[in-house]
PDB file of N, CA and C and ligand atoms in Angstrom:
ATOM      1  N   UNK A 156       0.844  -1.185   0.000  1.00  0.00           N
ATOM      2  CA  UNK A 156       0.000   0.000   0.000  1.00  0.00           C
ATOM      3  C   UNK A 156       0.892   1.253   0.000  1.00  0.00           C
ATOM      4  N   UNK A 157       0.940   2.208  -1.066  1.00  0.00           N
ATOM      5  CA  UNK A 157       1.612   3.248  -0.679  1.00  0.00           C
ATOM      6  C   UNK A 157       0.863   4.408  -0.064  1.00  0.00           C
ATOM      7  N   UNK A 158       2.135   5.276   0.485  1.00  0.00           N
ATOM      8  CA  UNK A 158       1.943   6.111   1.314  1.00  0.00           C
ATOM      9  C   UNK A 158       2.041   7.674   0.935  1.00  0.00           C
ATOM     10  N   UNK A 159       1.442   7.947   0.996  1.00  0.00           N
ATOM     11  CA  UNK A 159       1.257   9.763   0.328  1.00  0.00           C
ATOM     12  C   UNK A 159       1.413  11.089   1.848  1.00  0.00           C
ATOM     13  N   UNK A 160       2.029  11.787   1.767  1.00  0.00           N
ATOM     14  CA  UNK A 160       2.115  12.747   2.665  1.00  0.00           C
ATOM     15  C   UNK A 160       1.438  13.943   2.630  1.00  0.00           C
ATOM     16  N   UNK A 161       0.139  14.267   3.013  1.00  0.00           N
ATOM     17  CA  UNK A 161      -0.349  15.522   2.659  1.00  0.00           C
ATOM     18  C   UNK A 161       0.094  16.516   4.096  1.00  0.00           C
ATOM     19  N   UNK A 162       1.029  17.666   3.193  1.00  0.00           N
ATOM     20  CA  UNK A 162       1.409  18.884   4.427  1.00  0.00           C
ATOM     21  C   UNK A 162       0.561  19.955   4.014  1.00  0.00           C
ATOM     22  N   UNK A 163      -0.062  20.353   5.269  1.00  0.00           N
ATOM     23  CA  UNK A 163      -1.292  20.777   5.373  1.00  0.00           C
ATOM     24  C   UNK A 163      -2.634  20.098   4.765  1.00  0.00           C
ATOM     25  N   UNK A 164      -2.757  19.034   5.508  1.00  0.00           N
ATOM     26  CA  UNK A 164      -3.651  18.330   5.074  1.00  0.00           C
ATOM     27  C   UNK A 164      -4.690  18.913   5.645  1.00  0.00           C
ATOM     28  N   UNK A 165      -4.915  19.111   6.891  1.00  0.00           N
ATOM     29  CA  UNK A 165      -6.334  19.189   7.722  1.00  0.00           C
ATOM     30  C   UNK A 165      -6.846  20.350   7.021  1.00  0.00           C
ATOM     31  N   UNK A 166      -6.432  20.929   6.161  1.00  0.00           N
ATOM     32  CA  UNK A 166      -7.183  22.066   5.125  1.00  0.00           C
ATOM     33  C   UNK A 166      -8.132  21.893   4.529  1.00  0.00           C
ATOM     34  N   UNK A 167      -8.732  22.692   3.597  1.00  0.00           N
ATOM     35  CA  UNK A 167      -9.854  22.721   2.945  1.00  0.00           C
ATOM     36  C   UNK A 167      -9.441  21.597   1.601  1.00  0.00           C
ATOM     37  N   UNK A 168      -8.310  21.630   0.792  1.00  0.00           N
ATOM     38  CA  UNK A 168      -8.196  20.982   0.019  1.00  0.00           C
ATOM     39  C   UNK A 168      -7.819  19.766   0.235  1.00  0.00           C
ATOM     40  N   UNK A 169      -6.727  19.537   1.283  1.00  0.00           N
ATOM     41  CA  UNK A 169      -6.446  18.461   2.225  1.00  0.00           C
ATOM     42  C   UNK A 169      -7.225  17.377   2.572  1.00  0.00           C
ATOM     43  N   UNK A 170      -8.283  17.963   3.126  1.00  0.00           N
ATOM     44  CA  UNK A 170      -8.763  16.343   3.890  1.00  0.00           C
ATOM     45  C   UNK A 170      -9.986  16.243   2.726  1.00  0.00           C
ATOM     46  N   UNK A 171     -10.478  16.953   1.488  1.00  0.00           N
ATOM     47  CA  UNK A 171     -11.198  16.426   0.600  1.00  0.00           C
ATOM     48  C   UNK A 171      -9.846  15.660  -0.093  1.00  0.00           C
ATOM     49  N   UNK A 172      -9.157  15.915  -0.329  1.00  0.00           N
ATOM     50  CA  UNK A 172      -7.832  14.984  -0.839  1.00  0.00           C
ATOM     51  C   UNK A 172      -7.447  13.551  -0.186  1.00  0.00           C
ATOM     52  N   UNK A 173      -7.232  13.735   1.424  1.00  0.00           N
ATOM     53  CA  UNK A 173      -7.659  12.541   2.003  1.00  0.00           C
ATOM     54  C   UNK A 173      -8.481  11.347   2.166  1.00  0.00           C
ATOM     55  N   UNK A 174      -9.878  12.258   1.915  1.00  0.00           N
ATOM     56  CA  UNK A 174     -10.894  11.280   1.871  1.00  0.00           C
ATOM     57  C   UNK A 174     -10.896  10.256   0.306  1.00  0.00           C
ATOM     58  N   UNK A 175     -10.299  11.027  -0.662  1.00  0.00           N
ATOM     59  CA  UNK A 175     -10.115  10.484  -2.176  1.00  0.00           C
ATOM     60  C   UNK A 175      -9.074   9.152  -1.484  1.00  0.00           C
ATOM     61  N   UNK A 176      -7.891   9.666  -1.374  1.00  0.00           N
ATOM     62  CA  UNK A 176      -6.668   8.780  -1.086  1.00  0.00           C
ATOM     63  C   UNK A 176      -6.847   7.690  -0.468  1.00  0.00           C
ATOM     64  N   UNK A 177      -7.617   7.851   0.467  1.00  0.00           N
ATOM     65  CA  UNK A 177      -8.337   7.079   2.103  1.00  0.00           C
ATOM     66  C   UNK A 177      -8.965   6.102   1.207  1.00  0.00           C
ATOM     67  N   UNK A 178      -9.948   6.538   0.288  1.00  0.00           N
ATOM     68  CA  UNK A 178     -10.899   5.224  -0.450  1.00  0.00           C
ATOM     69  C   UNK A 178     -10.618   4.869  -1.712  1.00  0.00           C
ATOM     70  N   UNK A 179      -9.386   5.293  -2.117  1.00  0.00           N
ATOM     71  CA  UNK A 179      -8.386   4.322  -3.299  1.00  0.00           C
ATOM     72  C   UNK A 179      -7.135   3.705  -2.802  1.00  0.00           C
ATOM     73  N   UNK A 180      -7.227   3.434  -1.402  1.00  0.00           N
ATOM     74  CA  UNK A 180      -6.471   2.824  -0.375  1.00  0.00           C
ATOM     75  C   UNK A 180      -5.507   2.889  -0.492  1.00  0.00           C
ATOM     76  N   UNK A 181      -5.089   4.159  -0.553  1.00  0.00           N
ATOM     77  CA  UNK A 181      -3.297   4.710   0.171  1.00  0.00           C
ATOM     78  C   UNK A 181      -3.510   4.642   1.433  1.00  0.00           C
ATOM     79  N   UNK A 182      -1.949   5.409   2.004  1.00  0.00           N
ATOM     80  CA  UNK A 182      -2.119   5.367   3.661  1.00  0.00           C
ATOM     81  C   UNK A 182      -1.777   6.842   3.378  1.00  0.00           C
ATOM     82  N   UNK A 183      -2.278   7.433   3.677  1.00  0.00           N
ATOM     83  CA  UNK A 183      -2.183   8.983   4.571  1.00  0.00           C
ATOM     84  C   UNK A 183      -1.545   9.064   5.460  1.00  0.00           C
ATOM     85  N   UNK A 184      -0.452  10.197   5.664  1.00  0.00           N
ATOM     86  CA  UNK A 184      -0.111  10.769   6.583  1.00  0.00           C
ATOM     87  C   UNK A 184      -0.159  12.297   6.079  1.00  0.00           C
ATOM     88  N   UNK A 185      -0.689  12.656   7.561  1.00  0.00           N
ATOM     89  CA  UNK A 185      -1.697  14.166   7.404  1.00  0.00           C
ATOM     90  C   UNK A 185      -0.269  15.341   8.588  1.00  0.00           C
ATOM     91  N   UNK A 186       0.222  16.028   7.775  1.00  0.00           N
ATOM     92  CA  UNK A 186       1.057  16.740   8.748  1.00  0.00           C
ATOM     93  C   UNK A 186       0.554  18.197   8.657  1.00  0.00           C
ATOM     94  N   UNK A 187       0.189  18.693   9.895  1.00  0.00           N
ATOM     95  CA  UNK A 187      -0.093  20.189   9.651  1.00  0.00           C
ATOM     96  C   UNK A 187      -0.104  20.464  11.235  1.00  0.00           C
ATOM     97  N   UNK A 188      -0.301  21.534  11.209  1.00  0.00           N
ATOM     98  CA  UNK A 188       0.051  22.437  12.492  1.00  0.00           C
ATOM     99  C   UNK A 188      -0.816  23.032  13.163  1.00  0.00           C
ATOM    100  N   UNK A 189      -1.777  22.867  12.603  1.00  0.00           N
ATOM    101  CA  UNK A 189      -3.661  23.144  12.882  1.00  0.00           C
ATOM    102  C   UNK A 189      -3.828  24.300  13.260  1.00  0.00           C
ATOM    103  N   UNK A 190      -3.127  25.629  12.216  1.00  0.00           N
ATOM    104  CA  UNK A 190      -3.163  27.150  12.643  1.00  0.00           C
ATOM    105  C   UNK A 190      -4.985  27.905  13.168  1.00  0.00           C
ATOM    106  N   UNK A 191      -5.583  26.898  12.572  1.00  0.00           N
ATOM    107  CA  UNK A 191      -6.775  27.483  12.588  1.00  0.00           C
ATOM    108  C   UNK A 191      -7.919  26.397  13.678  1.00  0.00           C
ATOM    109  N   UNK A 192      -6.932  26.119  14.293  1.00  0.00           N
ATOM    110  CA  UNK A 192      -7.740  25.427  15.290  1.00  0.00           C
ATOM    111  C   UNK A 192      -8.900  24.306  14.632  1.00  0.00           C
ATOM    112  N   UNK A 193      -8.283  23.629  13.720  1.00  0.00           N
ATOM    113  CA  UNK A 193      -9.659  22.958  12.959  1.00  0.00           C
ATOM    114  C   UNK A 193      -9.387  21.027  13.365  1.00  0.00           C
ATOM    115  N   UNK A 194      -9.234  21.020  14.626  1.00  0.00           N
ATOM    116  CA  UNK A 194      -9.363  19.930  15.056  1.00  0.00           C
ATOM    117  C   UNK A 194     -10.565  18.514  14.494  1.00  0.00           C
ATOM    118  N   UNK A 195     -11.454  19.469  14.369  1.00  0.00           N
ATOM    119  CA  UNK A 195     -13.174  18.510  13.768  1.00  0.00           C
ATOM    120  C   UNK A 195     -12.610  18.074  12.631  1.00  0.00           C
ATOM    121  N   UNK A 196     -12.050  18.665  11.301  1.00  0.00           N
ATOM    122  CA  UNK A 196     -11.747  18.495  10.409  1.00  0.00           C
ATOM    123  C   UNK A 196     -11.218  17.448  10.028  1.00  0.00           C
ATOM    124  N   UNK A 197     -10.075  17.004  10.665  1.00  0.00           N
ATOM    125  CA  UNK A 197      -9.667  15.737  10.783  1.00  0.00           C
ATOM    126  C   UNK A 197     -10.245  14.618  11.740  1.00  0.00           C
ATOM    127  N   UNK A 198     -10.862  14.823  12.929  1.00  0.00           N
ATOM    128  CA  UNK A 198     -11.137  13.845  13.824  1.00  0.00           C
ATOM    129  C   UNK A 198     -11.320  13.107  12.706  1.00  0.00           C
ATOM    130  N   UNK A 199     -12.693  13.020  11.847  1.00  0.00           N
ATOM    131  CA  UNK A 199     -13.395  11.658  11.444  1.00  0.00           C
ATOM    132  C   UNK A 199     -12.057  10.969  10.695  1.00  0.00           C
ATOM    133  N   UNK A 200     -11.242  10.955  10.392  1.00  0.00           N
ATOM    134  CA  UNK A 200     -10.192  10.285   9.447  1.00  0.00           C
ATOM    135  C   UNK A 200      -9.732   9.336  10.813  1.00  0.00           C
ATOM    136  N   UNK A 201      -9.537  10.045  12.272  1.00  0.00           N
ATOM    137  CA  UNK A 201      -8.673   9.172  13.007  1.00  0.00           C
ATOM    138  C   UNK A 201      -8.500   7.947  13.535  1.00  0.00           C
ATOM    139  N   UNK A 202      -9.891   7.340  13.146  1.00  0.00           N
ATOM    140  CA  UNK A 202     -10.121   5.702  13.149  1.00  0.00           C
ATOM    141  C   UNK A 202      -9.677   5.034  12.046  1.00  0.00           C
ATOM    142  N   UNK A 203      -9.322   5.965  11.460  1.00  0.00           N
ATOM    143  CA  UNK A 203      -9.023   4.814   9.889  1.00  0.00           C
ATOM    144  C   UNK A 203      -7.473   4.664  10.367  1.00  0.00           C
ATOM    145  N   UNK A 204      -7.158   3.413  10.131  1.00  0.00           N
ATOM    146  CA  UNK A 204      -5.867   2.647  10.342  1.00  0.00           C
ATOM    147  C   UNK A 204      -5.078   3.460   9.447  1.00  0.00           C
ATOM    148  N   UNK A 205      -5.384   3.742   8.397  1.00  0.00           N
ATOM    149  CA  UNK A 205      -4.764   3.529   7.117  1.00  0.00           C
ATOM    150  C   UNK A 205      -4.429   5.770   7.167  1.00  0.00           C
ATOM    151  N   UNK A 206      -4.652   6.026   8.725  1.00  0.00           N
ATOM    152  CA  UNK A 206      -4.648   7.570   8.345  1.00  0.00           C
ATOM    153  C   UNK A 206      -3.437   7.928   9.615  1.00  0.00           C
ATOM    154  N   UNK A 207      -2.866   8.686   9.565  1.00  0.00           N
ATOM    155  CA  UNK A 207      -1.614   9.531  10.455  1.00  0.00           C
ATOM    156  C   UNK A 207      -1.911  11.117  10.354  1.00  0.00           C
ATOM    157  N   UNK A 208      -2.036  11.359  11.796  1.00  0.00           N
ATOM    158  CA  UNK A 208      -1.755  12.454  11.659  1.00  0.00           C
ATOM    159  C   UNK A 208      -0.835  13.176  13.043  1.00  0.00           C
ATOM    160  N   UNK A 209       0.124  14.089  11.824  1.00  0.00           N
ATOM    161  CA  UNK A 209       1.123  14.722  12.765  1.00  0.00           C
ATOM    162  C   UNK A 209       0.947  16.119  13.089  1.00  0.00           C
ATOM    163  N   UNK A 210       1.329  16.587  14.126  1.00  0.00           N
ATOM    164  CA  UNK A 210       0.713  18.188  14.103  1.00  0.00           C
ATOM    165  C   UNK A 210       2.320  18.692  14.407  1.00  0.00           C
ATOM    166  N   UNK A 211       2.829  19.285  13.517  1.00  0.00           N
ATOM    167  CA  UNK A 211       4.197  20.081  13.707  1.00  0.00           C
ATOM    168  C   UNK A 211       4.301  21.510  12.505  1.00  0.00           C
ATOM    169  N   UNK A 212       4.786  22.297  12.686  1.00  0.00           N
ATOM    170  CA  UNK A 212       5.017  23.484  12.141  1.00  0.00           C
ATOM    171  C   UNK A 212       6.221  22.738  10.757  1.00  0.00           C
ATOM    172  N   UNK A 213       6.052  22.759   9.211  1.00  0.00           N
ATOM    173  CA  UNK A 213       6.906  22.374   8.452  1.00  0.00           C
ATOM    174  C   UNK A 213       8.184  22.821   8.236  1.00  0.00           C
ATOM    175  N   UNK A 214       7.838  24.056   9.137  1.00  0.00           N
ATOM    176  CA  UNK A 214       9.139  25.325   9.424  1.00  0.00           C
ATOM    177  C   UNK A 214      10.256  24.702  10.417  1.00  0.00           C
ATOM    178  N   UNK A 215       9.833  23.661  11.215  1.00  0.00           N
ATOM    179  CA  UNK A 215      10.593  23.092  11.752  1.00  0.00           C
ATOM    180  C   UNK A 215      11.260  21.754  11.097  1.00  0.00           C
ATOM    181  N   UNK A 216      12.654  22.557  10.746  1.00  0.00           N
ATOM    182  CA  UNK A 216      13.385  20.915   9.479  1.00  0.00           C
ATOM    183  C   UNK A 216      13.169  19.712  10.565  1.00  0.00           C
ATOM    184  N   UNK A 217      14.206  19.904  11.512  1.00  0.00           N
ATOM    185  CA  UNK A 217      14.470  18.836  13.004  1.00  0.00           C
ATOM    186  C   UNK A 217      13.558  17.730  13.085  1.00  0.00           C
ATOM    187  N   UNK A 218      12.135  18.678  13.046  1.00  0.00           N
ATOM    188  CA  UNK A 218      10.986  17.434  13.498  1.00  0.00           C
ATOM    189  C   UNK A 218      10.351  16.866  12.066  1.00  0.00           C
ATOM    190  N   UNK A 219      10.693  17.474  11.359  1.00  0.00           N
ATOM    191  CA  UNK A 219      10.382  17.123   9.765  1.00  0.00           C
ATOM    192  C   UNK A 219      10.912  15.951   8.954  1.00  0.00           C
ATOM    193  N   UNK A 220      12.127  15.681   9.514  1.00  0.00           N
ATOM    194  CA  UNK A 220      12.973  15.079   8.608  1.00  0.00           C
ATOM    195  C   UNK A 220      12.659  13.830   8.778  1.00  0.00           C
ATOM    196  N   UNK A 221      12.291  13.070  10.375  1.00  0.00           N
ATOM    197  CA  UNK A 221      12.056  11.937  10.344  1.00  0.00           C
ATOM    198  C   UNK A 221      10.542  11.396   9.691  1.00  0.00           C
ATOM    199  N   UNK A 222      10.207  11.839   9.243  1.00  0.00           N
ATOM    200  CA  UNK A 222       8.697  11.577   8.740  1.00  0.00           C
ATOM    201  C   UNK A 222       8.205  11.552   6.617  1.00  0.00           C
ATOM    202  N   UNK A 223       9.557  11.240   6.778  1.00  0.00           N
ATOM    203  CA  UNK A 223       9.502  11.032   5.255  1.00  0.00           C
ATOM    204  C   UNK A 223      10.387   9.952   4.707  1.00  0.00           C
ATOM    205  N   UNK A 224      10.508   9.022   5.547  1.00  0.00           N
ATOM    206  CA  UNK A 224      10.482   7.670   5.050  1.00  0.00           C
ATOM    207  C   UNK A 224       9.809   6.595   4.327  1.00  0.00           C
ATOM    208  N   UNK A 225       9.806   6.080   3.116  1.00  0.00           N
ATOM    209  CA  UNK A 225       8.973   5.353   2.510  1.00  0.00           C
ATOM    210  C   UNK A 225       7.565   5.671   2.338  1.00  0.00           C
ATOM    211  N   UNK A 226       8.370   6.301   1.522  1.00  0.00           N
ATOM    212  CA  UNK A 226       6.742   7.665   1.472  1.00  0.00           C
ATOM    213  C   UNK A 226       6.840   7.620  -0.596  1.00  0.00           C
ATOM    214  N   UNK A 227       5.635   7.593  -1.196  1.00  0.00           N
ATOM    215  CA  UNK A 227       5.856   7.453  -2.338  1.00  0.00           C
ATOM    216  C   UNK A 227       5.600   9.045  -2.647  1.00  0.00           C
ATOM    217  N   UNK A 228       4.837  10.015  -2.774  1.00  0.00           N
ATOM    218  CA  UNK A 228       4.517  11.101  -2.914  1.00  0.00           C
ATOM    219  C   UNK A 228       4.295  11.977  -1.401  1.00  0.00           C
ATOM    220  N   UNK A 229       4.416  13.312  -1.939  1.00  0.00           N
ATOM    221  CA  UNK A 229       4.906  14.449  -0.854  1.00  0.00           C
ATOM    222  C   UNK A 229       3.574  15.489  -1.840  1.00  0.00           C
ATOM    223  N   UNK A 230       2.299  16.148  -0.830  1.00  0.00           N
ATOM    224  CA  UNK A 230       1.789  16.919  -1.367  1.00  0.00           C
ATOM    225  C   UNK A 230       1.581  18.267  -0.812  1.00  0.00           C
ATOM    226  N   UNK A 231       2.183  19.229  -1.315  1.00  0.00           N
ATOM    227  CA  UNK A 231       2.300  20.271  -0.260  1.00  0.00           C
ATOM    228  C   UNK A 231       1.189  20.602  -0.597  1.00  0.00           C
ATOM    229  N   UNK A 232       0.610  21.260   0.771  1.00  0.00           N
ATOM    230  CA  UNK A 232      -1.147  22.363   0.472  1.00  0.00           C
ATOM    231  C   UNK A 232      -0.708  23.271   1.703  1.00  0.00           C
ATOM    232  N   UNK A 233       0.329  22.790   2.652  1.00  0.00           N
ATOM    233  CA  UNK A 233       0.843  24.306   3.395  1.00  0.00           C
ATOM    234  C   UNK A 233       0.563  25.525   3.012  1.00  0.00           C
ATOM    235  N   UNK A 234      -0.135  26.752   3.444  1.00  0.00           N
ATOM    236  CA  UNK A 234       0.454  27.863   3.081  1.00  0.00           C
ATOM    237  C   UNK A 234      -1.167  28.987   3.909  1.00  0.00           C
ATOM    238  N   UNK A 235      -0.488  30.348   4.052  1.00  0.00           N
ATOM    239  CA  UNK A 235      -1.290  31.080   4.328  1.00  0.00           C
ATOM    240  C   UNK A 235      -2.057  31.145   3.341  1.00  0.00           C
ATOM    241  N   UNK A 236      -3.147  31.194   3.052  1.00  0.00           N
ATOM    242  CA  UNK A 236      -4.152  31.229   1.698  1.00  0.00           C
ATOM    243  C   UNK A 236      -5.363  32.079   2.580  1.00  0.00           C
ATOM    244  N   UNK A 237      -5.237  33.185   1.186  1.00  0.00           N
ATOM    245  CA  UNK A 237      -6.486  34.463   1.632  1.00  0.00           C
ATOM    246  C   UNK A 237      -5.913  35.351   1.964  1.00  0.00           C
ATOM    247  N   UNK A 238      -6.719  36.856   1.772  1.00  0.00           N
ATOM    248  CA  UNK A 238      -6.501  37.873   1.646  1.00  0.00           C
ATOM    249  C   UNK A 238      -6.201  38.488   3.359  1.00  0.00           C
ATOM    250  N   UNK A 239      -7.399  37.710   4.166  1.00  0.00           N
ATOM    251  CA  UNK A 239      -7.294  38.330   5.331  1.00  0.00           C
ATOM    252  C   UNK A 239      -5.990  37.583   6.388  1.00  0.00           C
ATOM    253  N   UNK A 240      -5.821  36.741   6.341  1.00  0.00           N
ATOM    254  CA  UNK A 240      -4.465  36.012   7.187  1.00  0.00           C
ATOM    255  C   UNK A 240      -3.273  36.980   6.347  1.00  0.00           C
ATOM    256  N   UNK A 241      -2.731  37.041   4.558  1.00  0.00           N
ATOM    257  CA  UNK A 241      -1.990  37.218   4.136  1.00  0.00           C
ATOM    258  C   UNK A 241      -1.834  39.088   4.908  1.00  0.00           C
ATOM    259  N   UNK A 242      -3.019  39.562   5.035  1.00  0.00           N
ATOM    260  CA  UNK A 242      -2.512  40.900   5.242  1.00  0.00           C
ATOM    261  C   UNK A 242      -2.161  41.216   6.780  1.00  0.00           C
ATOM    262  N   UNK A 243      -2.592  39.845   7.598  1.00  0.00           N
ATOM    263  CA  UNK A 243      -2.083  39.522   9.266  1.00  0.00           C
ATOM    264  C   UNK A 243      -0.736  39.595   9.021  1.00  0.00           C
ATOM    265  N   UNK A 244       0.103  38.377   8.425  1.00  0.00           N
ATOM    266  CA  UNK A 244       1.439  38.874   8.510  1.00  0.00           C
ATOM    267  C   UNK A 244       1.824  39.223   8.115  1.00  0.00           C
ATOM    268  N   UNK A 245       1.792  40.622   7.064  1.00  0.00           N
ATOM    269  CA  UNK A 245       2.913  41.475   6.608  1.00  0.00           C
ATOM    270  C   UNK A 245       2.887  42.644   7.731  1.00  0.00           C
ATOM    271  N   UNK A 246       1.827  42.707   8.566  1.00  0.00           N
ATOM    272  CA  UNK A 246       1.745  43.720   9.876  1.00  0.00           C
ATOM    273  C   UNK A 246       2.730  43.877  10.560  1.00  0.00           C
TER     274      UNK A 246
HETATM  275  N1  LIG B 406      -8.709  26.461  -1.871  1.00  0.00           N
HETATM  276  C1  LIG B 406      -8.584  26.801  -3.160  1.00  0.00           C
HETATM  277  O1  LIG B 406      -9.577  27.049  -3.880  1.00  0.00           O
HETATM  278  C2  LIG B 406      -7.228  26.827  -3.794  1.00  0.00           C
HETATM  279  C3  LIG B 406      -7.128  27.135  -5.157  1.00  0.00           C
HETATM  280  C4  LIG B 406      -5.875  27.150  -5.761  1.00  0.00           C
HETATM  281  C5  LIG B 406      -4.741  26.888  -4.995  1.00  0.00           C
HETATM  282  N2  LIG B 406      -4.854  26.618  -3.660  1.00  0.00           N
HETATM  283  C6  LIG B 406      -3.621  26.348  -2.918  1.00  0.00           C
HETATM  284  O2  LIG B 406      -3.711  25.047  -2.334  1.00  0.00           O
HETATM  285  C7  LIG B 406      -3.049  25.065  -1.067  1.00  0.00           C
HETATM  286  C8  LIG B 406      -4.026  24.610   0.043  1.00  0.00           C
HETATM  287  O3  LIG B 406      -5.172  25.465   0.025  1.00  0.00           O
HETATM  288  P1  LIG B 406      -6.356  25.267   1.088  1.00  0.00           P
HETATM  289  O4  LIG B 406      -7.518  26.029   0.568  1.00  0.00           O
HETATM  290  O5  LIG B 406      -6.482  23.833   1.440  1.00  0.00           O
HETATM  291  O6  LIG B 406      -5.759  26.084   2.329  1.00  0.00           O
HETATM  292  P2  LIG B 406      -6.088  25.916   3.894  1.00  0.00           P
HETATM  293  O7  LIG B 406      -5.713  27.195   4.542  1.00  0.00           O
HETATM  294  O8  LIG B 406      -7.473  25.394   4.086  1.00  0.00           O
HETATM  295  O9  LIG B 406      -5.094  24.759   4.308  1.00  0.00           O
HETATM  296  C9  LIG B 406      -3.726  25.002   4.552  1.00  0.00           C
HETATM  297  C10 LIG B 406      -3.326  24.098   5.684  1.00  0.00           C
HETATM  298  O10 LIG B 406      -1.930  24.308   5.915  1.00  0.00           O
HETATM  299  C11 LIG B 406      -1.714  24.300   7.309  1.00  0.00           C
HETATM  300  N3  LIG B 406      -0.473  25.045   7.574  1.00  0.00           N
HETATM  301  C12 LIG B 406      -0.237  26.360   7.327  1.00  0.00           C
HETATM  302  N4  LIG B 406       1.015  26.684   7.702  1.00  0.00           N
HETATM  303  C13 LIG B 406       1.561  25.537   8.195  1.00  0.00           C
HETATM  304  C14 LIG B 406       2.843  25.237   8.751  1.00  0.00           C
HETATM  305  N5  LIG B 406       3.806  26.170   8.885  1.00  0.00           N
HETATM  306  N6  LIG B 406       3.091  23.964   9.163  1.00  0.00           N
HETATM  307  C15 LIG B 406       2.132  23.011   9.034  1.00  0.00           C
HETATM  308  N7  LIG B 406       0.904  23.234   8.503  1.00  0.00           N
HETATM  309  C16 LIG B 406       0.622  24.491   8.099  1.00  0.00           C
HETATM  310  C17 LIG B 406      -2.942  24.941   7.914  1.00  0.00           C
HETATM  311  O11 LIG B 406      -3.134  24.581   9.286  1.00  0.00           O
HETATM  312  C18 LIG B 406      -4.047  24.412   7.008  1.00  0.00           C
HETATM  313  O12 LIG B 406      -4.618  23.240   7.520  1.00  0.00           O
HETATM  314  C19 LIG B 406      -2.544  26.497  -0.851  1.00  0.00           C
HETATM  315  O13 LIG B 406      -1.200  26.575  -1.285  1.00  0.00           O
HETATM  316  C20 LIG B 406      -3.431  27.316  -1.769  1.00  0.00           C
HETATM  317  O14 LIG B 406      -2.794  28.507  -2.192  1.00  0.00           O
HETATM  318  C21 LIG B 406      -6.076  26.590  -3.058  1.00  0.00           C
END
């Protein structure tokens, strides 16, 4: 079974991406940092065997590096997205 890495998964595009992956039976691993407090988002995935999820900042190499072992694909969806967060941090 291969294994796909979605960073920033628990996102909007993310866990509709998951749920695809999840039922053409990859294994997921879901890494994100849950800036937006969206815990619900992922719960329902966390019974599935076949799902991981890590909560770390990607900004951190250190804790990053071990988590990409035998991993067939890497999908980034990280990122501030939108007008109103993007104009939070240039403040
Ligand atoms: N949603 C769209 O319609 C759309 C359209 C075109 C392109 N995109 C691109 O697709 C990507 C994902 O979009 P989305 O709508 O799912 O965004 P989203 O904001 O819903 O998801 C981004 C996820 O990344 C996580 N994240 C942010 N910074 C992080 C960090 N430092 N470490 C770990 N996790 C982090 C967030 O917690 C969030 O769960 C973005 O790059 C966006 O620009 C989105």
């Amino acid at each position: 079974m291969k294994k796909i890495i979605l960073v920033g998964g628990a996102g909007y595009i993310g866990t509709v991406l998951a749920k695809h992956l999840l039922n053409d039976n990859y294994k997921v691993k879901c890494i994100d940092n849950l800036i937006y407090s969206q815990d619900e988002c992922i719960n329902k995935f966390l019974e599935n065997e076949n799902f991981e999820f890590i909560n770390i900042d990607i900004r951190n190499k250190y804790l990053l590096d071990e988590h990409f072992n035998d991993v067939h694909s890497v999908i980034l969806l990280a990122g501030l997205v939108g007008d109103p967060i993007s104009k939070n941090i240039l403040k």
